[in-house]
Coordinates of C-alpha atoms in Angstrom, one line a residue:
X236 CA -3.3 13.8 -2.4
X237 CA -1.4 10.8 -1.0
X238 CA 0.3 9.2 -4.0
X239 CA 1.0 6.1 -2.0
X240 CA -2.7 5.2 -1.8
X241 CA -3.6 5.2 -5.4
X242 CA -5.7 2.1 -6.1
X243 CA -4.2 1.7 -9.6
X244 CA -3.9 -2.0 -10.4
X245 CA -2.2 -3.2 -7.3
X246 CA -1.1 -2.1 -3.8
X247 CA 2.2 -0.2 -3.8
X248 CA 3.2 -0.9 -0.2
X249 CA 5.4 -3.9 0.8
X250 CA 6.6 -5.2 4.1
X251 CA 10.2 -4.3 5.0
X252 CA 10.4 -5.5 8.6
X253 CA 8.0 -7.8 10.6
X254 CA 8.6 -9.0 14.1
X255 CA 6.7 -9.6 17.4
X256 CA 7.1 -7.8 20.7
X257 CA 4.9 -7.7 23.8
X258 CA 2.2 -9.8 22.0
X259 CA 2.0 -7.3 19.1
X260 CA 2.9 -7.6 15.5
X261 CA 5.0 -4.7 14.2
X262 CA 5.4 -3.9 10.5
X263 CA 7.2 -1.2 8.6
X264 CA 6.3 -0.6 4.9
X265 CA 7.2 2.1 2.5
X266 CA 7.1 3.5 -1.0
X267 CA 8.9 6.3 -2.9
X268 CA 8.7 7.7 -6.3
X269 CA 8.7 10.9 -8.4
X270 CA 6.4 12.4 -11.0
X271 CA 6.3 14.9 -13.8
X272 CA 3.1 16.8 -13.3
X273 CA 1.4 19.8 -14.8
X274 CA -2.0 21.4 -14.0
X275 CA -2.0 23.9 -16.8
X276 CA -0.4 23.7 -20.3
X277 CA 0.4 27.4 -20.0
X278 CA 2.8 26.8 -17.1
X279 CA 6.0 25.0 -16.8
X280 CA 5.9 21.3 -15.8
X281 CA 6.9 20.3 -12.3
X282 CA 9.0 17.4 -11.1
X283 CA 8.4 16.3 -7.5
X284 CA 9.2 13.4 -5.2
X285 CA 6.7 11.6 -3.0
X286 CA 7.6 9.1 -0.3
X287 CA 6.2 7.5 2.8
X288 CA 7.1 5.1 5.6
X289 CA 4.2 3.5 7.6
X290 CA 4.7 1.9 10.9
X291 CA 1.9 -0.3 12.2
X292 CA 1.3 -2.4 15.3
X293 CA -1.5 -4.8 15.9
X294 CA -2.5 -7.4 18.5
X295 CA -5.3 -8.9 20.5
X296 CA -6.2 -8.4 24.2
X297 CA -7.0 -11.3 26.4
X298 CA -10.7 -10.6 26.1
X299 CA -10.5 -10.9 22.3
X300 CA -10.5 -7.3 21.2
X301 CA -8.4 -6.5 18.2
X302 CA -6.2 -3.4 18.6
X303 CA -4.0 -1.6 16.1
X304 CA -2.2 1.6 15.6
X305 CA -0.5 3.3 12.7
X306 CA 1.5 6.4 11.9
X307 CA 3.1 7.6 8.8
X308 CA 6.4 9.4 8.0
X309 CA 5.9 11.5 4.9
X310 CA 8.6 13.6 3.4
X311 CA 6.2 16.0 1.7
X312 CA 7.7 19.5 2.2
X313 CA 4.2 20.9 2.6
X314 CA 3.2 18.6 5.5
X315 CA 1.8 20.2 8.6
X316 CA 2.7 17.3 10.9
X317 CA 0.4 16.8 13.9
X318 CA -1.1 20.2 13.4
X319 CA -2.7 20.3 9.9
X320 CA -4.2 23.7 10.6
X321 CA -0.8 25.3 10.9
X322 CA 0.3 27.6 8.1
X323 CA 3.9 26.3 8.4
X324 CA 5.6 23.0 8.1
X325 CA 6.1 21.5 11.6
X326 CA 7.3 17.9 11.2
X327 CA 7.4 14.9 8.8
X328 CA 4.5 13.1 10.6
X329 CA 1.4 12.6 8.5
X330 CA -1.4 10.1 9.0
X331 CA -2.0 8.6 12.4
X332 CA -4.7 6.2 13.6
X333 CA -5.6 3.9 16.5
X334 CA -8.4 1.3 16.3
X335 CA -10.1 -1.4 18.2
X336 CA -12.9 -3.9 17.6
X337 CA -14.1 -7.5 17.1
X338 CA -15.0 -9.6 14.1
X339 CA -18.7 -9.7 15.2
X340 CA -19.1 -6.0 16.3
X341 CA -17.0 -4.2 13.8
X342 CA -14.1 -1.8 14.1
X343 CA -13.9 1.7 15.5
X344 CA -11.0 3.9 14.3
X345 CA -9.8 7.3 15.7
X346 CA -7.9 9.3 13.1
X347 CA -5.7 11.9 14.7
X348 CA -4.9 13.0 11.2
X349 CA -5.6 11.6 7.8
X350 CA -8.2 9.1 7.0
X351 CA -11.4 9.7 5.1
X352 CA -15.0 10.1 6.1
X353 CA -17.6 7.5 5.0
X354 CA -18.8 9.7 2.1
X355 CA -15.2 10.8 1.3
X356 CA -14.2 7.2 0.8
X357 CA -16.9 6.9 -1.9
X358 CA -16.5 10.4 -3.5
X359 CA -15.4 8.8 -6.8
X360 CA -15.5 5.0 -7.0
X361 CA -15.7 4.8 -10.8
X362 CA -13.0 2.5 -12.1
X363 CA -9.6 4.1 -13.0
X364 CA -6.1 3.0 -13.7
X365 CA -4.6 5.9 -11.9
X366 CA -6.1 9.3 -11.0
X367 CA -9.6 10.8 -11.1
X368 CA -10.4 12.6 -14.3
X369 CA -10.9 15.9 -12.4
X370 CA -7.6 15.7 -10.5
X371 CA -4.0 16.2 -11.5
X372 CA -3.0 19.3 -9.5
X373 CA -5.4 21.6 -11.2
X374 CA -8.1 24.0 -9.9
X375 CA -10.6 21.6 -11.5
X376 CA -10.5 19.5 -8.3
X377 CA -12.1 22.4 -6.3
X378 CA -15.4 21.4 -7.8
X379 CA -16.1 18.1 -6.1
X380 CA -18.7 16.8 -3.7
X381 CA -16.7 15.1 -1.0
X382 CA -17.0 14.3 2.6
X383 CA -13.3 15.0 2.7
X384 CA -10.7 13.8 5.2
X385 CA -10.0 15.5 8.5
X386 CA -8.2 15.1 11.8
X387 CA -9.7 14.0 15.1
X388 CA -12.3 11.8 13.4
X389 CA -14.2 8.7 14.6
X390 CA -14.8 6.1 11.9
X391 CA -16.8 2.9 12.3
X392 CA -16.8 -0.1 9.9
X393 CA -19.3 -2.9 10.4
X394 CA -18.7 -6.6 9.7
X395 CA -19.7 -7.6 6.1
X396 CA -23.0 -9.5 6.2
X397 CA -24.3 -11.0 3.0
X398 CA -22.1 -8.6 1.0
X399 CA -23.3 -5.5 2.9
X400 CA -20.9 -3.2 4.8
X401 CA -21.9 -0.2 6.7
X402 CA -19.5 2.7 7.5
X403 CA -20.0 5.9 9.5
X404 CA -17.9 8.8 10.6
X405 CA -18.2 11.8 13.0
X406 CA -16.0 14.8 13.7
X407 CA -16.4 18.2 15.5
X408 CA -13.2 19.6 13.7
X409 CA -14.0 23.2 12.8
X410 CA -11.9 23.3 9.6
X411 CA -11.7 19.7 8.4
X412 CA -14.4 18.6 6.0
X413 CA -14.3 20.1 2.5
X414 CA -17.7 19.4 0.9
X415 CA -17.8 21.6 -2.2
X416 CA -16.5 24.8 -3.7
X417 CA -15.4 27.2 -1.0
X418 CA -16.9 25.1 1.8
X419 CA -14.3 24.6 4.4
X420 CA -16.6 23.3 7.1
X421 CA -17.2 25.2 10.4
X422 CA -18.8 22.8 12.8
X423 CA -19.9 19.2 13.3
X424 CA -19.8 16.7 10.4
X425 CA -21.3 13.3 10.3
X426 CA -22.0 10.8 7.5
X427 CA -22.7 7.1 6.8
X428 CA -22.3 4.9 3.8
X429 CA -23.3 1.5 2.4
X430 CA -21.3 -0.8 0.1
X431 CA -23.4 -3.7 -1.3
X432 CA -21.8 -6.6 -3.2
X433 CA -24.8 -8.9 -3.9
X434 CA -23.8 -12.5 -3.6
X435 CA -26.2 -13.5 -6.3
X436 CA -24.6 -11.1 -8.9
X437 CA -20.9 -11.6 -9.2
X438 CA -19.0 -8.5 -10.1
X439 CA -21.7 -6.0 -9.2
X440 CA -21.1 -3.4 -6.4
X441 CA -23.5 -0.7 -5.2
X442 CA -22.6 2.3 -3.1
X443 CA -24.6 4.9 -1.3
X444 CA -23.5 7.6 1.2
X445 CA -24.9 10.7 2.7
X446 CA -23.6 13.3 5.2
X447 CA -24.4 16.6 6.9
X448 CA -21.8 19.4 7.4
X449 CA -22.5 22.4 9.6
X450 CA -21.2 25.4 7.6
X451 CA -22.3 27.9 10.1
X452 CA -24.3 28.2 13.3
X453 CA -27.5 28.4 11.3
X454 CA -26.7 26.6 8.0
X455 CA -25.6 23.2 6.9
X456 CA -24.8 21.3 3.7
X457 CA -26.5 18.0 2.9
X458 CA -24.4 15.7 0.7
X459 CA -25.3 12.4 -1.0
X460 CA -23.8 10.1 -3.6
X461 CA -24.7 6.8 -5.2
X462 CA -22.7 4.7 -7.6
X463 CA -22.7 1.3 -9.3
X464 CA -19.8 -0.6 -10.7
X465 CA -19.8 -3.9 -12.6
X466 CA -16.8 -6.1 -13.4
X467 CA -17.0 -8.7 -16.1
X468 CA -13.7 -10.4 -16.9
X469 CA -11.0 -7.8 -17.5
X470 CA -13.5 -5.0 -18.0
X471 CA -15.0 -2.8 -15.2
X472 CA -17.6 0.0 -15.8
X473 CA -19.0 2.5 -13.4
X474 CA -21.5 5.3 -13.0
X475 CA -21.9 7.8 -10.1
X476 CA -24.0 10.8 -9.3
X477 CA -23.6 13.2 -6.3
X478 CA -25.5 16.1 -4.9
X479 CA -24.8 19.0 -2.6
X480 CA -27.8 20.9 -1.1
X481 CA -27.2 24.0 0.9
X482 CA -29.8 25.0 3.5
X483 CA -31.4 28.4 3.0
X484 CA -30.0 28.7 -0.6
X485 CA -30.9 27.6 -4.1
X486 CA -27.2 27.4 -5.0
X487 CA -26.9 23.6 -5.1
X488 CA -24.4 21.5 -7.0
X489 CA -24.6 18.2 -8.9
X490 CA -22.0 15.9 -10.5
X491 CA -22.2 12.9 -12.8
X492 CA -19.4 10.5 -13.6
X493 CA -18.8 7.5 -15.9
X494 CA -15.7 5.4 -16.7
X495 CA -14.5 2.2 -18.0
X496 CA -11.3 0.3 -17.1
X497 CA -9.6 -2.6 -18.9
X498 CA -7.0 -4.9 -17.4
X499 CA -4.9 -5.9 -20.4
X500 CA -3.1 -8.4 -18.3
X501 CA -2.2 -8.8 -14.6
X502 CA 0.3 -6.0 -14.9
X503 CA -1.1 -3.5 -17.4
X504 CA -4.4 -1.5 -17.0
X505 CA -6.0 1.4 -19.0
X506 CA -9.0 3.5 -18.3
X507 CA -11.1 6.3 -19.7
X508 CA -13.6 8.4 -17.8
X509 CA -15.8 11.5 -18.0
X510 CA -17.4 13.8 -15.4
X511 CA -19.8 16.8 -15.5
X512 CA -20.0 19.2 -12.6
X513 CA -22.9 21.6 -12.5
X514 CA -22.3 24.4 -10.0
X515 CA -25.4 26.3 -8.9
X516 CA -28.2 24.2 -10.5
X517 CA -30.8 26.8 -9.6
X518 CA -30.4 29.1 -12.6
X519 CA -28.3 29.8 -15.7
X520 CA -28.5 33.6 -14.9
X521 CA -25.4 33.5 -12.8
X522 CA -23.3 32.7 -15.9
X523 CA -21.9 29.4 -14.4
X524 CA -21.3 26.8 -17.0
X525 CA -21.0 23.0 -16.5
X526 CA -17.5 21.9 -15.9
X527 CA -16.6 19.0 -18.1
X528 CA -13.7 16.7 -17.3
X529 CA -12.3 13.7 -19.3
X530 CA -9.3 11.6 -18.8
X531 CA -7.2 8.7 -20.0
X532 CA -4.9 6.7 -17.8
X533 CA -2.5 3.8 -18.0
X534 CA -0.6 2.0 -15.3
X535 CA 1.9 -0.8 -15.3
X536 CA 3.0 -2.6 -12.1
X537 CA 5.6 -5.4 -11.8
X538 CA 7.8 -6.6 -8.9
X539 CA 7.2 -3.6 -6.7
X540 CA 7.7 -1.0 -9.5
X541 CA 4.7 1.0 -10.8
X542 CA 4.7 3.3 -13.8
X543 CA 1.7 5.5 -14.4
X544 CA 0.6 8.1 -17.0
X545 CA -2.5 10.2 -17.4
X546 CA -3.8 13.0 -19.4
X547 CA -6.9 15.0 -18.4
X548 CA -8.9 17.7 -20.2
X549 CA -11.0 20.2 -18.2
X550 CA -13.5 22.6 -19.8
X551 CA -15.3 25.5 -18.0
X552 CA -13.2 25.0 -14.9
X553 CA -15.2 26.2 -11.9
X554 CA -18.0 27.3 -14.3
X555 CA -15.9 29.7 -16.3
X556 CA -15.9 29.2 -20.0
X557 CA -12.6 31.1 -20.4
X558 CA -10.7 28.6 -18.2
X559 CA -10.0 25.4 -20.1
X560 CA -7.0 23.3 -18.9
X561 CA -5.1 20.3 -20.1
X562 CA -3.3 18.4 -17.4
X563 CA -1.0 15.3 -17.4
X564 CA 1.1 13.2 -15.1
X565 CA 3.9 10.7 -15.6
X566 CA 5.4 8.9 -12.7
X567 CA 7.2 6.0 -11.3
X568 CA 7.2 4.6 -7.7
X569 CA 8.9 1.7 -5.8
X570 CA 7.5 -0.4 -3.0
X571 CA 10.0 -1.6 -0.3

């Protein structure tokens, strides 16, 4: 995961350089940090560094079309550069994107690498101070219903009208969209999503997304998720449910998540969340048990410095009652 895009309590990227050339605005922003992380209490903890530099350019054509481009330099040693399907590290390039659009028609992005599908952007919108309760470098994150992120993807965002925003994505990438346990995606993928923030109910946000992933020439996965979050003062609560239906099979999956986050002050936030993932809802005869995840997180941000900590508990990981894991993370990052 890209540690530089954690929603936490504030953005971690800051502007380093800004200037204008050829009617375009150029910006360079970056962040760097390190973290102590473990995905299994039986194994040794791991320290690692994460860093990123993003270069963006934006401008407007004479006809009024907004155009922008972005690419990221990421020092992750496991990065595959411009060829994410490669089994070896090829460069330090990571995300890359070009977009164009207008205020009235919306924006179309092309992600050469990185980005997220419409459903992937809403895979877990329950409030959190740092990470998801199913994810700190463990095998527990294999059980998720997610439109994923992929390369060579088109992504459209509509203008927001009366609090309603439409998104949609499409890709023909043959190995891009992870949609569930052991599903790597083998053909076309498309999805769409809605985000509704009713103007008459302050603090309420509704989400819905659905997608279709071709897993073979004759089979496909149908994915869907819906969620609601409500913020009242310093407290935000959320609920989400997702489903994965496989064509020609009764081996379907479901997940259900709930969480609460509390902003103690403008710098400090804490959260607690739970999730249940039911793999193969058709029968109990296969021996699969419900994976249960819980997590507590805290984050503190001030003056470009962010300190985060989280502890998660995972029972029946991937449906196996013999596989219970405790995971935790402690990190610090700096924006520049």
